[in-house]
Amino acid sequence: MSDQNRKIPKHIAIIMDGNGRWAKQRLQPRFMGHRAGVKAVEGIVKRCAQLGVEVLSLFAFSSENWRRPGKEVSLLMELFSHALNNQVKKLHDNNIKLQIVGDISGFSASLQKQIKQAHELTQHNTGLILNIAANYGGRWDITQSVRQLAEQVARGELAAEDISEEMINNHLTTAALPEPDLFIRTGGEQRVSNFLLWQMAYTEFYFTDVLWPEFDSGQLNKAIDSFSCRERRFGRTSEQLQDDSDA
Ligand code: IPE
Ligand code: IPE
Ligand code: MG
């Protein structure tokens, strides 16, 4: 499919999985896979910006990933910090807005500071929004949203019966973003692993066995081609959609 025939998703969300297995295949430590994974991120960010994707959400570290061996966790934190150091200026020069969603308070003070600085530097940029989910869990996000509403109820500012889906949505960490149109998971696993649970109610899912360090623009094109061929009905019938497009 040529770029003109592709339907470009406004928001692509990716679970970048398979770094460990990629390294293992090469008889290298898992960490080398994570390093190669950062390289793959660079390529995909560039391609998304070029295609005019509005938001790219990447799952970098889940709230469950703390369960990994301590050594791997600390190497991942170091890598995150390095990547911010090396990439933020480049992202800024390319008009990319970087935001990190997740429970930032779980990170070291210096990493929190880096995250804040990256956010401040790039927040007025008008190009691609690069949304990195770090110490993120879909259940955590829904819980913290509902907690904010519960506090409003406790203060007498909101009646419980007035709580709506829209309000829950507006207190999620992704409130300002459109919902993901296309979800991609590399590495062969077919599950959501507590990623954007609420937000992906109507997202199109695409799974590939390709390991994340090998996911390049050709692979992204394949995912977008698959997305371009789908009919998104949102509960309606195919005929209704045809009638609407004829009108
Ligand atoms: C994904 O790759 C990266 C993170 C979770 C940080 P994995 O590390 O899960 O790689 P596999 O699944 O073990 O191959
Ligand atoms: C999901 O990958 C989280 C990230 C990619 C950051 P995992 O490899 O941790 O997922 P599970 O636990 O195998 O489902
Ligand atoms: Mg994995």
mmCIF file of C-alpha atoms and ligand atoms in Angstrom, residues 15-17 59-62 65 68 185 191 193, ligand 2:
data_model
loop_
_atom_site.group_PDB
_atom_site.id
_atom_site.type_symbol
_atom_site.label_atom_id
_atom_site.label_comp_id
_atom_site.label_asym_id
_atom_site.label_seq_id
_atom_site.Cartn_x
_atom_site.Cartn_y
_atom_site.Cartn_z
ATOM 1 C CA ILE A 15 3.521 -2.550 23.792
ATOM 2 C CA MET A 16 7.168 -2.888 22.904
ATOM 3 C CA ASP A 17 7.725 -6.512 23.866
ATOM 4 C CA PHE A 59 4.587 1.233 27.111
ATOM 5 C CA ALA A 60 8.086 1.513 28.569
ATOM 6 C CA PHE A 61 7.654 0.114 32.077
ATOM 7 C CA SER A 62 4.549 -1.386 33.617
ATOM 8 C CA ASN A 65 7.653 -4.747 35.875
ATOM 9 C CA ARG A 68 11.625 -8.372 37.664
ATOM 10 C CA ARG A 185 1.997 -5.519 20.436
ATOM 11 C CA ARG A 191 -2.599 -9.728 25.743
ATOM 12 C CA SER A 193 -0.865 -6.534 30.174
HETATM 13 C C1 IPE B 2 4.519 -5.312 29.029
HETATM 14 O O1 IPE B 2 5.520 -6.235 28.718
HETATM 15 C C2 IPE B 2 5.102 -4.054 29.554
HETATM 16 C C3 IPE B 2 6.033 -3.332 28.674
HETATM 17 C C4 IPE B 2 6.314 -3.596 27.426
HETATM 18 C C5 IPE B 2 6.640 -2.200 29.282
HETATM 19 P P1 IPE B 2 5.814 -7.494 29.669
HETATM 20 O O2 IPE B 2 6.770 -8.336 28.920
HETATM 21 O O3 IPE B 2 6.210 -7.051 31.011
HETATM 22 O O4 IPE B 2 4.373 -8.177 29.740
HETATM 23 P P2 IPE B 2 3.879 -9.531 30.397
HETATM 24 O O5 IPE B 2 4.043 -9.411 31.874
HETATM 25 O O6 IPE B 2 4.697 -10.636 29.821
HETATM 26 O O7 IPE B 2 2.451 -9.636 29.990
#
